[in-house]
Short mmCIF file of C-alpha atoms and ligand atoms in Angstrom, two decimals:
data_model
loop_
_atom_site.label_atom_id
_atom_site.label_comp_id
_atom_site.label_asym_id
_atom_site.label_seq_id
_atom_site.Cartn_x
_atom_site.Cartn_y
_atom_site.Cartn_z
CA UNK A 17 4.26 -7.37 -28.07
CA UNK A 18 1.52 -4.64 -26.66
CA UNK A 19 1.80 -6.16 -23.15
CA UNK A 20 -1.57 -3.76 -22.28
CA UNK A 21 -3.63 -5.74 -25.49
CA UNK A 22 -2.07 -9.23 -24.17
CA UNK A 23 -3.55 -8.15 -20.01
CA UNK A 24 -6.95 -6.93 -21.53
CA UNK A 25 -7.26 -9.78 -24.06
CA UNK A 26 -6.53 -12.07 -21.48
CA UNK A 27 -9.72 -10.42 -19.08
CA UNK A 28 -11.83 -10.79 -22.25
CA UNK A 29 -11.24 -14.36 -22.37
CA UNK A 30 -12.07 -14.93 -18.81
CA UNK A 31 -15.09 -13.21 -19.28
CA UNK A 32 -17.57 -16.26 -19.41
CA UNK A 33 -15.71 -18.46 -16.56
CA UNK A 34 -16.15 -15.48 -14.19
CA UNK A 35 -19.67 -15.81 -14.45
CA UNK A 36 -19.64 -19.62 -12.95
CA UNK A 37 -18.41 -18.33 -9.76
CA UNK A 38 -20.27 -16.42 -7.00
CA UNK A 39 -19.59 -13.73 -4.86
CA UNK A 40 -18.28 -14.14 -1.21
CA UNK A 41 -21.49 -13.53 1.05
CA UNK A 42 -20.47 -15.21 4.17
CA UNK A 43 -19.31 -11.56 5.15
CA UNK A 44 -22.49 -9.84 3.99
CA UNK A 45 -21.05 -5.84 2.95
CA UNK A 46 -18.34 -8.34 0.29
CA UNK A 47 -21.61 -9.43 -1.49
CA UNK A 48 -22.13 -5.63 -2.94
CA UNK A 49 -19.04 -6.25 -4.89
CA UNK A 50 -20.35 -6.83 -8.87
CA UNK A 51 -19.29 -10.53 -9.74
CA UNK A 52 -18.67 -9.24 -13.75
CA UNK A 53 -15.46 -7.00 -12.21
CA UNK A 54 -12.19 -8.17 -13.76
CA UNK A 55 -8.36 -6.54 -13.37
CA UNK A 56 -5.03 -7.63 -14.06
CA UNK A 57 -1.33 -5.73 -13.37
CA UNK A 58 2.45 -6.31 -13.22
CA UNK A 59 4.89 -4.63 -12.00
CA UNK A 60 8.26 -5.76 -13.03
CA UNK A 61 11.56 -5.48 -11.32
CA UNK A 62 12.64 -1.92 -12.74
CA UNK A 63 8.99 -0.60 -11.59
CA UNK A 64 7.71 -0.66 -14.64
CA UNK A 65 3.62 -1.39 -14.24
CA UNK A 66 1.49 -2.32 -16.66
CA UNK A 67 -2.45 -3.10 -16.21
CA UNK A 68 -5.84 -3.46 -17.67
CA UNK A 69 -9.22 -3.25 -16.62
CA UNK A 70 -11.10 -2.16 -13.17
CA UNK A 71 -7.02 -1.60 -12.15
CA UNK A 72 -7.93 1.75 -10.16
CA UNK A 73 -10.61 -0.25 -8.19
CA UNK A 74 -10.51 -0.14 -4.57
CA UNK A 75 -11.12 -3.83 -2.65
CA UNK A 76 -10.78 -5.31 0.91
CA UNK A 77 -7.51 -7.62 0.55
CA UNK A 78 -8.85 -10.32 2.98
CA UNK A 79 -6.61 -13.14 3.57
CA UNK A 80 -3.63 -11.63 1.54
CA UNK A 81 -3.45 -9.60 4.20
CA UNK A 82 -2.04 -12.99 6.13
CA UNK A 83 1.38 -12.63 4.12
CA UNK A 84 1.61 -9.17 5.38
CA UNK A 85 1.54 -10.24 9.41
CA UNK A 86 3.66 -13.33 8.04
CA UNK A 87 6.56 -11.02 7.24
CA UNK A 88 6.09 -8.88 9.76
CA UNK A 89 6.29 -11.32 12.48
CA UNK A 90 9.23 -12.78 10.60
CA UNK A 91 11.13 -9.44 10.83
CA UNK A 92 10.26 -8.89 14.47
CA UNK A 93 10.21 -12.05 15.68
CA UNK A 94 12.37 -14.25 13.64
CA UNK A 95 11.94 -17.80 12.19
CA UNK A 96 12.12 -20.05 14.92
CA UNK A 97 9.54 -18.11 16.99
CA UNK A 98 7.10 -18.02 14.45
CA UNK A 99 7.33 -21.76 13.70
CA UNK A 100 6.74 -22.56 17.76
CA UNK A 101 2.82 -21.55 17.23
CA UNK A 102 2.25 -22.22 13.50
CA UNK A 103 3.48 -25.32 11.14
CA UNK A 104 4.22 -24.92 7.29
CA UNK A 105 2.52 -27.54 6.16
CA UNK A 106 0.02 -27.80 2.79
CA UNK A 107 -3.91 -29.05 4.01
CA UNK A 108 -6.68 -29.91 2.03
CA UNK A 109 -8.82 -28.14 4.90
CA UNK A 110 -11.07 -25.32 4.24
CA UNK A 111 -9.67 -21.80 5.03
CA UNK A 112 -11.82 -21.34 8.56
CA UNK A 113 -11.12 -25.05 9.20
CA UNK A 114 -11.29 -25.88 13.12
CA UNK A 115 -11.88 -29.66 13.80
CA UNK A 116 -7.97 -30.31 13.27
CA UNK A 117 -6.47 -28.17 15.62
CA UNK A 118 -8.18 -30.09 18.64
CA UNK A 119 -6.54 -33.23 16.85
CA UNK A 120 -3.56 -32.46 17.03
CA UNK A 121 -1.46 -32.74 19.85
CA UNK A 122 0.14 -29.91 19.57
CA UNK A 123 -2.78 -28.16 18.75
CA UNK A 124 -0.62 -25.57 16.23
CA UNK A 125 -2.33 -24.44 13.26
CA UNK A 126 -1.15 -26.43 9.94
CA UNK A 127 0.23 -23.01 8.87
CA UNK A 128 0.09 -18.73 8.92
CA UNK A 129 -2.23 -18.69 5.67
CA UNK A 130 -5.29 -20.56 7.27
CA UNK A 131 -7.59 -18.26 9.48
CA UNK A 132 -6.19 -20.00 12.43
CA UNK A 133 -2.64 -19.64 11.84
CA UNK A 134 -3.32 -16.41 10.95
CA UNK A 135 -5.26 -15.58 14.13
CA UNK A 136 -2.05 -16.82 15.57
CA UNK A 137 0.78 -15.06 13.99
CA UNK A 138 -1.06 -11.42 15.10
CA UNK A 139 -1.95 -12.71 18.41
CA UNK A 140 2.37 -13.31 18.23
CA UNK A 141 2.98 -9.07 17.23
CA UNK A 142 1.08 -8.65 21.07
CA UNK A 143 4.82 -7.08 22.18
CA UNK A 144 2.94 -3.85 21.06
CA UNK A 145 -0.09 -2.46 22.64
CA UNK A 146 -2.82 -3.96 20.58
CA UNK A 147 -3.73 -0.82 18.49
CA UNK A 148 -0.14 -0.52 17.98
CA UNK A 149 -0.03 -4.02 16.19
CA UNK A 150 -2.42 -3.41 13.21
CA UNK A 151 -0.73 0.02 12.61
CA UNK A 152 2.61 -1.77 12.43
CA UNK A 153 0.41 -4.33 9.58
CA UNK A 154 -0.98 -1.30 7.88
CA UNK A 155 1.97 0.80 8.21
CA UNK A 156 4.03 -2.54 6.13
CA UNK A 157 1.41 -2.71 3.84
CA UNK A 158 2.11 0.73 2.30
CA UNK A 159 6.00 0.03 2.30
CA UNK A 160 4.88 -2.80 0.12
CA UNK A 161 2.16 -1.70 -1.98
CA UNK A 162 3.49 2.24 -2.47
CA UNK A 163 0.06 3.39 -1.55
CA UNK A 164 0.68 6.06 0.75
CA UNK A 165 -3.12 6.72 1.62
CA UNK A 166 -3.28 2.66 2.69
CA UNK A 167 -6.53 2.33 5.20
CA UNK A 168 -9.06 -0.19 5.96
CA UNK A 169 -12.61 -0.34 5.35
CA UNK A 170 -14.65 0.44 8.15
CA UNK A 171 -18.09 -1.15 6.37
CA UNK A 172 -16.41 -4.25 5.73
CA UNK A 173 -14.43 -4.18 8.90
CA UNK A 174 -17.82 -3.88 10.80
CA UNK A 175 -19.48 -6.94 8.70
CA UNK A 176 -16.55 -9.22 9.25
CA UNK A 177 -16.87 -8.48 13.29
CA UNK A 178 -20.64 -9.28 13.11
CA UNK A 179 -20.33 -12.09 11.03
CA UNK A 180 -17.41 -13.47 12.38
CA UNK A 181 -18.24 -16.49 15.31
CA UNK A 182 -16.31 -18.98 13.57
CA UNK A 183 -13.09 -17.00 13.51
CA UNK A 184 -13.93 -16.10 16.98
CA UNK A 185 -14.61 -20.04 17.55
CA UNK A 186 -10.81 -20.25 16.31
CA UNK A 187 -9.60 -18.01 18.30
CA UNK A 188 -10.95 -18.73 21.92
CA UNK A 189 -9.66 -22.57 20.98
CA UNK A 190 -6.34 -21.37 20.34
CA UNK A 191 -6.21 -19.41 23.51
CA UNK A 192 -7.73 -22.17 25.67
CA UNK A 193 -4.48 -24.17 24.45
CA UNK A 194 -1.98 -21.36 24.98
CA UNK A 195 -1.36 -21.02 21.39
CA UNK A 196 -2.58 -17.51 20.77
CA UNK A 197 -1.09 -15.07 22.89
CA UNK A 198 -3.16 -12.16 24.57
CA UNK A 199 -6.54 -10.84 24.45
CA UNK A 200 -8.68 -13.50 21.85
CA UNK A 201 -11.04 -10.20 21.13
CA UNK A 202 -8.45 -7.67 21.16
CA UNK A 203 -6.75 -9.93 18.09
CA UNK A 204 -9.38 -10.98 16.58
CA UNK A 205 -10.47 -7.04 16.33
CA UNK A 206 -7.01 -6.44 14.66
CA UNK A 207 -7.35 -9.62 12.04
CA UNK A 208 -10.83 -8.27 11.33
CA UNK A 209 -8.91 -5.04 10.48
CA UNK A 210 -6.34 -5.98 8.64
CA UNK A 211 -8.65 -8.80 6.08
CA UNK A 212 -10.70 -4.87 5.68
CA UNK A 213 -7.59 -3.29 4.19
CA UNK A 214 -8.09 -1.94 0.63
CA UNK A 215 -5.93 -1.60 -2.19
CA UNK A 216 -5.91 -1.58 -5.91
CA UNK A 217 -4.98 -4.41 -8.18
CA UNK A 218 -1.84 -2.32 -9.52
CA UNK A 219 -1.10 -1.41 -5.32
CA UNK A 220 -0.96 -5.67 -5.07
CA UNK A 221 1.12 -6.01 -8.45
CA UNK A 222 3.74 -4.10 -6.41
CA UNK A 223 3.37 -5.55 -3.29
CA UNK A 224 3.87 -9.29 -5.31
CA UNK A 225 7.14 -7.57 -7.06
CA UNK A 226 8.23 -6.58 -3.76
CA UNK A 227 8.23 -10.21 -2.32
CA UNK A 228 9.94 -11.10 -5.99
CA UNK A 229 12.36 -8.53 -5.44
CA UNK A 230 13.91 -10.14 -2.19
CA UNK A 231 12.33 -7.23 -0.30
CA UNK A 232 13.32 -4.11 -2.38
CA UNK A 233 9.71 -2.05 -3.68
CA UNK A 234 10.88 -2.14 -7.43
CA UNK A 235 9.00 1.29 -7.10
CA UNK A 236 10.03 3.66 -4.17
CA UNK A 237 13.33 1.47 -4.16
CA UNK A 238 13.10 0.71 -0.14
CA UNK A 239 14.23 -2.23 0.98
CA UNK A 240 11.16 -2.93 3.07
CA UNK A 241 11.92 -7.01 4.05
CA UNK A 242 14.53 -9.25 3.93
CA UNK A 243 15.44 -12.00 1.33
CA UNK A 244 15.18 -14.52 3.82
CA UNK A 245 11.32 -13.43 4.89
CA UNK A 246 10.77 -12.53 1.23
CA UNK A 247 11.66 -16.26 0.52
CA UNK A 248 9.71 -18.06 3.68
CA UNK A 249 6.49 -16.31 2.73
CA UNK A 250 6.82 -17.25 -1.27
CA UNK A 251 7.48 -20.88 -0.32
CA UNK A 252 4.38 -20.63 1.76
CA UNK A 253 2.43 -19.09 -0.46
CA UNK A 254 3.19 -21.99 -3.94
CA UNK A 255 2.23 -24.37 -1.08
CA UNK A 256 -0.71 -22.79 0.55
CA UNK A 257 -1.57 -19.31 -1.20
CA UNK A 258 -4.98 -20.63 -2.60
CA UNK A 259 -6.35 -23.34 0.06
CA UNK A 260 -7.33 -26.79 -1.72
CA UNK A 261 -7.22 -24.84 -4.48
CA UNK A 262 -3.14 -24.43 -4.01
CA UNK A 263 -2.33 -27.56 -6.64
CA UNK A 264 -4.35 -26.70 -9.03
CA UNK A 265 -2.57 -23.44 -9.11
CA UNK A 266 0.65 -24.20 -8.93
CA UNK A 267 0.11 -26.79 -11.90
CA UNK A 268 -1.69 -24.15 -13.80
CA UNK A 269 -0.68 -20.92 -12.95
CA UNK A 270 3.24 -22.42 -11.80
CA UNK A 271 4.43 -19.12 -9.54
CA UNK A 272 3.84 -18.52 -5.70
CA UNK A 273 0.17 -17.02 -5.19
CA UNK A 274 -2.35 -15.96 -2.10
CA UNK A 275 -5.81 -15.48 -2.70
CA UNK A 276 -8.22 -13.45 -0.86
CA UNK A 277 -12.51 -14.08 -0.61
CA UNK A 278 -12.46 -9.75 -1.66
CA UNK A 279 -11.53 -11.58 -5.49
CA UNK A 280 -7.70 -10.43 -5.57
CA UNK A 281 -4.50 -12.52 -5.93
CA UNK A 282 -1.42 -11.89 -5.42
CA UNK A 283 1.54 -13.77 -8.00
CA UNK A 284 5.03 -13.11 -6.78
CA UNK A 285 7.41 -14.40 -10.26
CA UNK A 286 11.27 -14.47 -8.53
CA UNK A 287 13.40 -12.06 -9.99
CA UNK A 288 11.37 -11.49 -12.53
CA UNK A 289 8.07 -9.53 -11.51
CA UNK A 290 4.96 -9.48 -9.12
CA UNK A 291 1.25 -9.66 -11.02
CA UNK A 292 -2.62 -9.61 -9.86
CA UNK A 293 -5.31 -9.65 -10.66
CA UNK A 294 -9.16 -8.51 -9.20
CA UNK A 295 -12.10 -10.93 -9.83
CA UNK A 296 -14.70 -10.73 -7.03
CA UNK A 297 -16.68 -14.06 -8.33
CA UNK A 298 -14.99 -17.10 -6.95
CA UNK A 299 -14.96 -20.61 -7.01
CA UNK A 300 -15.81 -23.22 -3.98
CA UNK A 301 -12.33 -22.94 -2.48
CA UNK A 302 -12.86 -19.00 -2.04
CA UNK A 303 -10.51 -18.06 -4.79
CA UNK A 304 -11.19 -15.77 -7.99
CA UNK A 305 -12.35 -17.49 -10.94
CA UNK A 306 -11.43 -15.14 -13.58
CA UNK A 307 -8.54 -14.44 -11.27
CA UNK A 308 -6.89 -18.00 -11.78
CA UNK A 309 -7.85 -17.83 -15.39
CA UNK A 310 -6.48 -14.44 -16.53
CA UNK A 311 -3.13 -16.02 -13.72
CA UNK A 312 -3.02 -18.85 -16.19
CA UNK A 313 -3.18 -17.04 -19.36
CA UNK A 314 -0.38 -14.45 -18.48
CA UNK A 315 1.60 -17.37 -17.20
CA UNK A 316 1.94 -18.77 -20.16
CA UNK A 317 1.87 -16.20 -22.74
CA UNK A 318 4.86 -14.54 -20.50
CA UNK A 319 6.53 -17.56 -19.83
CA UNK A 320 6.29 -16.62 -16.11
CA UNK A 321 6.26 -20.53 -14.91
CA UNK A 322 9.42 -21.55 -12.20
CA UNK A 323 8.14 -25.00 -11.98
N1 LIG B 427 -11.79 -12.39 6.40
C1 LIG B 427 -11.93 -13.68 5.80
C2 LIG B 427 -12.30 -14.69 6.85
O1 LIG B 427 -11.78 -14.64 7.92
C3 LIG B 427 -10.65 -14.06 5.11
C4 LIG B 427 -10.76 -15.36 4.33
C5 LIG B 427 -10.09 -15.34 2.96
O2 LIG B 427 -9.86 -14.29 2.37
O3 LIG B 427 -9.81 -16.43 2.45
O4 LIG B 427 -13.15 -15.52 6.66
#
């Protein structure tokens, strides 16, 4: 089998769904990206990579950036820490969700992959000065991706601050009930930051073999997290990587995933191999359409499914 042929005939065929979905706007400098843009790459567990399509093409990894803080605050923090502020629970809430966290009497976000958990997990890394914190994100994001000139984007960065009352909303609730820690500005400043970092398709392909791996970068062979993170933030991700959109997924698609409103996901296959794929169109959940479909069609020519 040609496995580049099987990638790019698999972007070919999501060529026409791509087109029903639209564009993230909400954060007006992600609405420049072109909706026709379609990428897919693997990385398997020897470091072999394999891609097709607008693979070289720089984008801002929004809320896949949430698995990076995950793990970090994991590794610094431990378990049990992390799961006094945030659940692990699925919700059929949208991503910026707020009217359950006054609900609930514990006020905790449902879980680290929703804006508000999210919020909360890098208000948790406040132990370091707050610059400090998103250079400790960034810093773990090249470990996992291999890209050793990792940065954010400052445009997008600057349009996600200016757009961004209802995260702020979010976070100012979560402070008023002593679940984020710290300044609410000074983190939200840092989750605006880290939702602006860029990286390839083929940079996420080895991030998602990373977290397959148990932690070892199949590529520059450092073992950058543990199993036992590696394995929290794939269970979270097969629950709650894509939103409402998560079931559908994991019946289609059947591997752990996180999606991002930039148009990237992130497929971690255990053992076996990370994949993603770029697809800046996406549907009413604020997931890639072509993404999911190119996800689906990989899945099952490759046999990739673990459910
Ligand atoms: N920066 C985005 C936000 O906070 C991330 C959402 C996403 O990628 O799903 O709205």
């Amino acid at each position: 089998m040609n496995m580049e042929k099987v990638l790019s005939s698999a972007i070919s065929r999501a060529g026409e769904i791509t087109r029903t979905g639209e564009v993230a706007s909400y954060i007006p400098e992600l609405a420049k990206f072109d909706g026709g843009s379609l990428a897919v790459a693997y990385c398997d567990m020897e470091g072999n990579l394999v891609s097709a399509g607008d693979m070289e093409m720089l984008f801002s990894i929004q809320s896949i950036s949430k698995i990076i803080s995950l793990a970090l605050a994991l590794e610094t923090l431990g378990l049990e820490c992390v799961l006094s502020k945030v659940g692990n629970m699925p919700t059929s809430d949208p991503f910026n969700s707020i009217f359950r966290l006054e609900l609930s009497s514990s006020h905790k976000p449902l879980n680290p992959l929703i804006n508000a958990g999210a919020i909360a997990v890098i208000s948790m890394l406040s132990h370091e000065t707050p610059s400090g914190r998103f250079d400790k994100v960034i810093e773990l994001t090249g470990k996992l991706t291999g890209r050793v000139d990792i940065d954010y984007n400052r445009n997008i960065y600057l349009s996600e601050k200016k757009s961004g009352q209802r995260n702020r909303a979010l976070a100012f609730f979560l402070s008023s009930v002593d679940v984020l820690e710290g300044d609410p500005s000074a983190v939200l400043d840092d989750y605006f930051k880290q939702c602006s970092i860029e990286c390839t398709t083929i940079d996420l392909a080895v991030m998602g073999a990373t977290l397959a791996a148990g932690g070892v970068n199949p590529v520059s062979g450092e073992q950058v997290l543990s199993e036992s993170t590696c394995a929290f933030v794939r269970s979270l991700m097969m629950i709650c990587g894509l939103y409402e959109g998560s079931g559908d997924f994991a019946i289609r698609v059947g591997f752990p995933g996180k999606s991002g409103v930039g148009g990237g996901i992130v497929g971690a296959v255990p053992d076996k191999m990370g994949i993603a794929t770029y697809g800046p169109s996406l549907d009413q959940f604020g997931n890639s359409v072509g993404g999911t479909a190119i996800m689906e069609d990989i899945s099952r020519q490759m046999q990739l499914r673990v459910l």
